[in-house]
CSV table of C-alpha atoms and ligand atoms in Angstrom, one decimal:
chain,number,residue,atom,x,y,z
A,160,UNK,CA,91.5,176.0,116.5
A,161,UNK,CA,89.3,174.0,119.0
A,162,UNK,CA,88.0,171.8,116.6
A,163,UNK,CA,91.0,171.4,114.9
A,164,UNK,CA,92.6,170.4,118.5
A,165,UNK,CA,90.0,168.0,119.0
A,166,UNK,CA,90.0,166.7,115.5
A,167,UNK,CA,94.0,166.3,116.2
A,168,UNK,CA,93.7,164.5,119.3
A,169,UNK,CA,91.1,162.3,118.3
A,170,UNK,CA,93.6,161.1,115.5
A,171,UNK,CA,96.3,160.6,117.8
A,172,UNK,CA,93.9,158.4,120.0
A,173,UNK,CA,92.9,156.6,116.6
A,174,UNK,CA,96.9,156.1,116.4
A,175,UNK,CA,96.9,154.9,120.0
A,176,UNK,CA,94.3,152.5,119.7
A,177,UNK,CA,95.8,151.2,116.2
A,178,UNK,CA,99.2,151.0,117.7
A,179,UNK,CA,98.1,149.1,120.9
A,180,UNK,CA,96.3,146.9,118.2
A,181,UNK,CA,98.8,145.9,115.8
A,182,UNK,CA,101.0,145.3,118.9
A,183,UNK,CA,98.6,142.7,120.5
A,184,UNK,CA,98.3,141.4,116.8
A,185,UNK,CA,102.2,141.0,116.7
A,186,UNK,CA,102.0,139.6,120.3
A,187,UNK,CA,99.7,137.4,119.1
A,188,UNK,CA,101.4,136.0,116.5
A,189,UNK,CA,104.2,135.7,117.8
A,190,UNK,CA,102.9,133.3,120.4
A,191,UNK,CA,101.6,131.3,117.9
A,192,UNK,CA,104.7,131.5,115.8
A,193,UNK,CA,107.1,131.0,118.3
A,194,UNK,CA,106.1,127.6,118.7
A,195,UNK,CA,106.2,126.7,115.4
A,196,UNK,CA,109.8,128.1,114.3
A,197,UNK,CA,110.9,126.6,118.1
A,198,UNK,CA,108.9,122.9,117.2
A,199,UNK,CA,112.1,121.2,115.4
A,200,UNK,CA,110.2,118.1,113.8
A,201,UNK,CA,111.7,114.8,112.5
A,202,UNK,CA,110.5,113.6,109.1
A,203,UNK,CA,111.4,110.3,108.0
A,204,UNK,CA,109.8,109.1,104.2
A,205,UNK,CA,109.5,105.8,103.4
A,206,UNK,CA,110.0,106.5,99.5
A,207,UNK,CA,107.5,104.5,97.5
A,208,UNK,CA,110.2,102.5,94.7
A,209,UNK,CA,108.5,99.5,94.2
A,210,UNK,CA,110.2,96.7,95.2
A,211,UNK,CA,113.1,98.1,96.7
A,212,UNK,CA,114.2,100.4,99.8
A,213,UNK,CA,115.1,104.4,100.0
A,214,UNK,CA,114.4,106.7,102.6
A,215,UNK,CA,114.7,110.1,103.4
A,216,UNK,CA,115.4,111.4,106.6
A,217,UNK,CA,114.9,115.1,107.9
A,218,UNK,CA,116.4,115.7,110.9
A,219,UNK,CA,115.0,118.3,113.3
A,220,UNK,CA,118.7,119.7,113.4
A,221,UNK,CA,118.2,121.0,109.8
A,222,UNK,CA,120.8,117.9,108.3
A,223,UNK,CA,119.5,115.3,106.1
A,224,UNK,CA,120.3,111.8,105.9
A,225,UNK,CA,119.3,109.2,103.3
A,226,UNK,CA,119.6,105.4,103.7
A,227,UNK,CA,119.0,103.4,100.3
A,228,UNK,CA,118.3,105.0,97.0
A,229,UNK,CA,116.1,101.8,95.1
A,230,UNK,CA,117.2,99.8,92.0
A,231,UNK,CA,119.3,101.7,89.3
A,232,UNK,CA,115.7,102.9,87.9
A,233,UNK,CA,114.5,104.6,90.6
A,234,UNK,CA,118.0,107.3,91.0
A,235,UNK,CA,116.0,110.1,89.4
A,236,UNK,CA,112.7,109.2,91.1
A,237,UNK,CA,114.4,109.1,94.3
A,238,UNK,CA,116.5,112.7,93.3
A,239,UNK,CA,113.2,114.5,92.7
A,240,UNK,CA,111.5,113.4,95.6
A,241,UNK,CA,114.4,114.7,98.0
A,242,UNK,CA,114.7,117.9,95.5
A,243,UNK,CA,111.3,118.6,96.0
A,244,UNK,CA,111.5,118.7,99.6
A,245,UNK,CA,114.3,121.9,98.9
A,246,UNK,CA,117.1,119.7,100.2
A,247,UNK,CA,120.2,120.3,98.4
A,248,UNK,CA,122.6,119.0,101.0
A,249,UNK,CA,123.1,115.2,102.5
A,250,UNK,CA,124.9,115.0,105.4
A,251,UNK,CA,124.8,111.2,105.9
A,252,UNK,CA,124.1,108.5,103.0
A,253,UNK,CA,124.1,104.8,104.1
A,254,UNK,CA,124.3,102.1,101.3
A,255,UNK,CA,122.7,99.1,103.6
A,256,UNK,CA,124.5,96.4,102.2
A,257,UNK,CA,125.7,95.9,98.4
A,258,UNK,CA,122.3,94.7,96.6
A,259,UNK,CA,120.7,96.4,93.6
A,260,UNK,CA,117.7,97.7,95.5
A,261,UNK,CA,119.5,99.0,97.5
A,262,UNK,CA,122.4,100.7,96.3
A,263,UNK,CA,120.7,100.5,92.6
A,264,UNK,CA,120.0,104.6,93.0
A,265,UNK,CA,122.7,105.5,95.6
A,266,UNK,CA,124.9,106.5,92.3
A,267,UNK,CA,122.8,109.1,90.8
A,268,UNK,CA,121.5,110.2,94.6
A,269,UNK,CA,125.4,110.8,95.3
A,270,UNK,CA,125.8,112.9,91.7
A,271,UNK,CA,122.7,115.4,92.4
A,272,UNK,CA,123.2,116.5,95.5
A,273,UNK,CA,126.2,117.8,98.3
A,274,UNK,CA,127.6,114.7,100.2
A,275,UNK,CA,128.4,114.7,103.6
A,276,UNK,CA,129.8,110.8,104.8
A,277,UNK,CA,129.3,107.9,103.2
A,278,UNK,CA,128.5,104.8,104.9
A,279,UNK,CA,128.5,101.0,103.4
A,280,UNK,CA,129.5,97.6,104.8
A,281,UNK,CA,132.4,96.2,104.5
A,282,UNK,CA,130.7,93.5,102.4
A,283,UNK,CA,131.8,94.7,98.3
A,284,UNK,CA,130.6,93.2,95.2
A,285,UNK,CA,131.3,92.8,91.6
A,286,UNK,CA,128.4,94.4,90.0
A,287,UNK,CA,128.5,97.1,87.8
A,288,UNK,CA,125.9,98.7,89.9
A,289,UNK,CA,128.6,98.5,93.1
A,290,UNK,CA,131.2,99.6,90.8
A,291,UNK,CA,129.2,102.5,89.7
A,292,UNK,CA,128.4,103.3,93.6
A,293,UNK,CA,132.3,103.5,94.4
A,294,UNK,CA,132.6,105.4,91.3
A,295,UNK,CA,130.4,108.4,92.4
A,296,UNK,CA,131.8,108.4,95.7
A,297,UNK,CA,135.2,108.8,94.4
A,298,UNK,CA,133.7,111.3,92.1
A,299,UNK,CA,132.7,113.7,95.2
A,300,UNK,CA,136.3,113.4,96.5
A,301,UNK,CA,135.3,111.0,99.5
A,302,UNK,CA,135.7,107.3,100.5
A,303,UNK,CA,133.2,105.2,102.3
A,304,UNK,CA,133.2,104.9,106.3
A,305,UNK,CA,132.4,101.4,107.5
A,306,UNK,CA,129.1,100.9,108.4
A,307,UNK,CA,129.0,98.8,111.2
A,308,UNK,CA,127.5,97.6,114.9
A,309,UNK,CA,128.6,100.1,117.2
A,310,UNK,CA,128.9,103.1,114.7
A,311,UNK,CA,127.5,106.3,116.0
A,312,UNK,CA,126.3,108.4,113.7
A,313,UNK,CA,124.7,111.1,115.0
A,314,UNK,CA,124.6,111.9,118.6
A,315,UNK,CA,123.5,115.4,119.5
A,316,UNK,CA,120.4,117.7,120.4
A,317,UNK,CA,117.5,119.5,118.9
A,318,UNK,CA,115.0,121.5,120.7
A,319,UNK,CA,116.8,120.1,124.0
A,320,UNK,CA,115.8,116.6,123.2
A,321,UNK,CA,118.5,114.0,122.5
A,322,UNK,CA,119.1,113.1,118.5
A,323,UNK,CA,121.1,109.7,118.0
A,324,UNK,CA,121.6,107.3,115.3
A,325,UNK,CA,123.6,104.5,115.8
A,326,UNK,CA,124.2,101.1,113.8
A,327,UNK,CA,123.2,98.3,115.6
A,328,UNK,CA,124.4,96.3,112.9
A,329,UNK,CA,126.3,94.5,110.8
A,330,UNK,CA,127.7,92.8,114.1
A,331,UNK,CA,130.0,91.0,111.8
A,332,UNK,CA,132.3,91.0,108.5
A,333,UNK,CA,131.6,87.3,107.7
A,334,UNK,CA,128.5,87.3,106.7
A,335,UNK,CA,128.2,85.1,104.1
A,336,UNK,CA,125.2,86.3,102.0
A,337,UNK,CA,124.6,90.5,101.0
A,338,UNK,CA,121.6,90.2,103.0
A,339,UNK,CA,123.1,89.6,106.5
A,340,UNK,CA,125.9,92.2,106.1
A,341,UNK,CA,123.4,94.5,106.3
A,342,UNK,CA,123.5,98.2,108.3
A,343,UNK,CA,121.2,98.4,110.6
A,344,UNK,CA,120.4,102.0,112.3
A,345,UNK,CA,118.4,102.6,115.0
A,346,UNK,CA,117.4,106.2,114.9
A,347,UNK,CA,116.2,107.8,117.9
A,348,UNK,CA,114.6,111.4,118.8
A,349,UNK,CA,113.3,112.5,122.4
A,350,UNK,CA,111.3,109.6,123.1
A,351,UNK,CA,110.2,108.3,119.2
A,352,UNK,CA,112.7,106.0,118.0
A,353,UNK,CA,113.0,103.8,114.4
A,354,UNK,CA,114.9,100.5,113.7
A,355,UNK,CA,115.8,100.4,110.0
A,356,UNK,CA,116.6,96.9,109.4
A,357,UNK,CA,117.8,97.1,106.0
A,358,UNK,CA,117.8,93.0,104.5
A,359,UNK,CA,118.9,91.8,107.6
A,360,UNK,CA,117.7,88.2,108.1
A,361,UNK,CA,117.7,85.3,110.7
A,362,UNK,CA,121.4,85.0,111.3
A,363,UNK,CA,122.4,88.8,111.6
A,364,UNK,CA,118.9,89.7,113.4
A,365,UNK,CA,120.3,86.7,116.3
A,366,UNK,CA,123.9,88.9,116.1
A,367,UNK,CA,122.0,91.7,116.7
A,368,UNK,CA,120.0,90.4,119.9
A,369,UNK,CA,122.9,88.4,121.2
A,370,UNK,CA,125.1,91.5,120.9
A,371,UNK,CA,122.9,93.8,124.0
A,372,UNK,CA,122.5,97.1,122.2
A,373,UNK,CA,119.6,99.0,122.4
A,374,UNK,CA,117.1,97.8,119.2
A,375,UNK,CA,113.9,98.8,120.8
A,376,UNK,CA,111.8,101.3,118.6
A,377,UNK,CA,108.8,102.4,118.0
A,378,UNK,CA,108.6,102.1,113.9
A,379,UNK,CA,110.3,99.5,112.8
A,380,UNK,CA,111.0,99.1,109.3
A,381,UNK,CA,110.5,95.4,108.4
A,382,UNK,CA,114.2,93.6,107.5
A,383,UNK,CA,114.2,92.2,103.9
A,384,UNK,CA,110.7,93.5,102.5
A,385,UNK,CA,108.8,91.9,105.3
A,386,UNK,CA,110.5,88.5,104.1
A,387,UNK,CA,109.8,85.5,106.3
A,388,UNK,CA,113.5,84.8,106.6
A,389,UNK,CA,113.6,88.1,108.5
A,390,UNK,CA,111.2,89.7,111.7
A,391,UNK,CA,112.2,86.4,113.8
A,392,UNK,CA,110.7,86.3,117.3
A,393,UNK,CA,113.4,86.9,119.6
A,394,UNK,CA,114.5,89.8,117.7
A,395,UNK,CA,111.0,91.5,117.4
A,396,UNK,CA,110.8,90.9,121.1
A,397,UNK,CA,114.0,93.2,121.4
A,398,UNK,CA,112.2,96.0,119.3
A,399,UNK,CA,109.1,95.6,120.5
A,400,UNK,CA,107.3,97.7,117.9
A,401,UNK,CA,104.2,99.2,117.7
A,402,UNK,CA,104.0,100.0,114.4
A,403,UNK,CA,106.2,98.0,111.3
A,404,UNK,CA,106.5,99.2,107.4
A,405,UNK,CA,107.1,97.2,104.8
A,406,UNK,CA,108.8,98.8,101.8
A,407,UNK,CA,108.1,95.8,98.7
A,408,UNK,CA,106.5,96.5,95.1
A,409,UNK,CA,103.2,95.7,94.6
A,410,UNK,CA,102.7,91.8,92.5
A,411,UNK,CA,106.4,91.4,93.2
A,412,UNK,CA,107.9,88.0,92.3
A,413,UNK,CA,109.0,87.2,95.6
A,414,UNK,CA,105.5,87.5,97.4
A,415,UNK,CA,107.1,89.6,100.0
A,416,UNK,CA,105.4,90.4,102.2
A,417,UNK,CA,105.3,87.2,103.3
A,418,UNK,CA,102.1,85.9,105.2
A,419,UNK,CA,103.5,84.2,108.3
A,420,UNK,CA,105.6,87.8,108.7
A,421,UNK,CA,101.9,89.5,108.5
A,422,UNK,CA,100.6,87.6,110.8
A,423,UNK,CA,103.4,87.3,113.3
A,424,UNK,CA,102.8,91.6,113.1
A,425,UNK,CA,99.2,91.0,113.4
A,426,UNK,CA,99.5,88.7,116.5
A,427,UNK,CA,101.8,91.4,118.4
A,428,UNK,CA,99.0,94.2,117.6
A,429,UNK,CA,101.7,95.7,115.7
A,430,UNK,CA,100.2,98.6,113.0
A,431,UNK,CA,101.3,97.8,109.2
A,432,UNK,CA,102.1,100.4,106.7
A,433,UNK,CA,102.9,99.1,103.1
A,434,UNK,CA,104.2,101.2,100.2
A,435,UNK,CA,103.3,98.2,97.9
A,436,UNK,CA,99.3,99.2,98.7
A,437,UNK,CA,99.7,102.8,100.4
A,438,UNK,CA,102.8,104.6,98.4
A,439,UNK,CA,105.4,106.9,100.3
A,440,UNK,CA,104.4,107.0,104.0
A,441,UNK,CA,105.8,110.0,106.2
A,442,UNK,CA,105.9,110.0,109.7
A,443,UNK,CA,106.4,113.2,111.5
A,444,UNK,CA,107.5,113.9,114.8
A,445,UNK,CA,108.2,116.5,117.6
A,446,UNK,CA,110.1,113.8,119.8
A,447,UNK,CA,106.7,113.0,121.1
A,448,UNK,CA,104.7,110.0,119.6
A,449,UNK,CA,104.1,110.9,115.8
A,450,UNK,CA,101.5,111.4,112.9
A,451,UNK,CA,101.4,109.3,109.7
A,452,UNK,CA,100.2,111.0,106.5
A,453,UNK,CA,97.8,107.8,105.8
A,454,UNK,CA,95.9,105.5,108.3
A,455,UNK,CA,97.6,102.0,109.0
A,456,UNK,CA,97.2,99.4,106.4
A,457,UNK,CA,96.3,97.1,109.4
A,458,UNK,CA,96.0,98.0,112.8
A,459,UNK,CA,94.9,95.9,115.9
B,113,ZN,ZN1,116.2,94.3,99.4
């Protein structure tokens, strides 16, 4: 009887000890868990597609939001990549303006996925590639919004830290080239903040500075594949970068990126990414600076 109280309460101080143990182990993790379910991260991919633009945006509210999907060849490449992420729902899709590479992909993006809005420029064309745009958005039961300066887009919170995107541009309807009539969204989280400049070049980029609205950022995603008839001075000087990525396919026929754009980076210190030389390139972030999944093509 004696030994079989001591044996009993010798197990129930076992069970004491192991409870008191796997409760520091669940305290324990859940410190280090918390964090991590609370750390709502932004995740914007510069899609590798040669010499074209797509990116995918993961906002740290849980949406997703997609601007480009690359020439007509690169739909399913562009499909797989957001697939593979888990995404099966787009809340916002933004056609920059009405060029191939641009909108090539949108079309098969649109068909594989649940569509939020639309966005596209008032700017249309005759292409069988636009008409095949217009096509699937009519296919999902929705019509384009207008994408243009002064067009909020998103403008909430996550992990109490402001979330905006906003279209700095197109300023105008006149444009009179695709290029220019490109939407331009500045994207903006806590204190980390992107300018995707679409094809924008001299003429809209001085719309765009003349206009006052905010087109400071961080990343800036180099207007017309790092073209020299895009990045002009005064408009760079309204970003103010510190890091630029150009999206252009590698030997491409139209040498982008130019070299006076690379060197007008490289004289601001600005950090270069390339998907010509580097592929997709992710940058993460917590609303806090950011991390890049490769080191900088150039950097100062
Ligand atoms: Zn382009």
């Amino acid at each position: 009887m004696k030994l079989a109280s001591r044996f009993t309460s010798g197990k129930h101080l076992g069970n004491r000890i192991m409870l008191s143990f796997l409760l520091m182990a669940s305290l324990v993790l859940g410190y280090f868990n918390l964090p991590a379910q609370a750390a709502a991260n932004l995740q914007v991919h510069f899609i590798d597609v040669g010499q074209a633009d797509s990116f995918l945006i993961q906002l740290p509210n849980g949406q997703n939001m997609v601007i480009d999907g690359g020439n007509n060849a690169d739909g399913t490449t562009v499909v797989n990549y957001i697939k593979s992420k888990g995404i099966t729902r787009l809340d916002y899709v933004v056609g920059t303006h009405p060029d191939e590479d641009h909108i090539g992909g949108l079309d098969t993006v649109i068909n594989n996925f649940t569509v939020g809005k639309v966005y596209l420029p008032s700017r249309t064309s005759t292409t069988q590639t636009y008409t095949d745009l217009i096509n699937a958005i009519k296919a999902k039961g929705l019509t384009a919004t207008k994408a243009a300066a002064g067009v909020t887009i998103l403008n909430t919170t996550a992990d109490s830290k402001a979330l905006t995107a906003v279209m700095v541009g197109p300023v105008k309807d006149t444009y009179s080239t695709n290029n220019n009539a490109s939407a331009v969204i500045r994207l903006a989280y806590g204190s980390t903040s992107f300018l995707f400049s679409g094809d924008a070049e001299l003429e809209a980029e001085t719309d765009m500075v003349n206009s006052g609205r905010t087109l400071s950022a961080n990343i800036y995603k180099a207007g017309h594949h790092g073209s020299r008839t895009s990045s002009s001075d005064a408009y760079l000087n309204k970003i103010n970068p510190s890091v630029a990525v150009i999206s252009c396919g590698a030997g491409n026929t139209y040498g982008h990126p130019h070299a006076e754009t690379i060197s007008k980076l490289q004289a601001r210190g600005i950090k270069i990414y390339r998907t010509d030389l580097q592929g997709t390139i992710i940058f993460t972030t917590s609303g806090s600076g950011w991390v890049v999944n490769k080191s900088p093509w150039w950097q100062p």
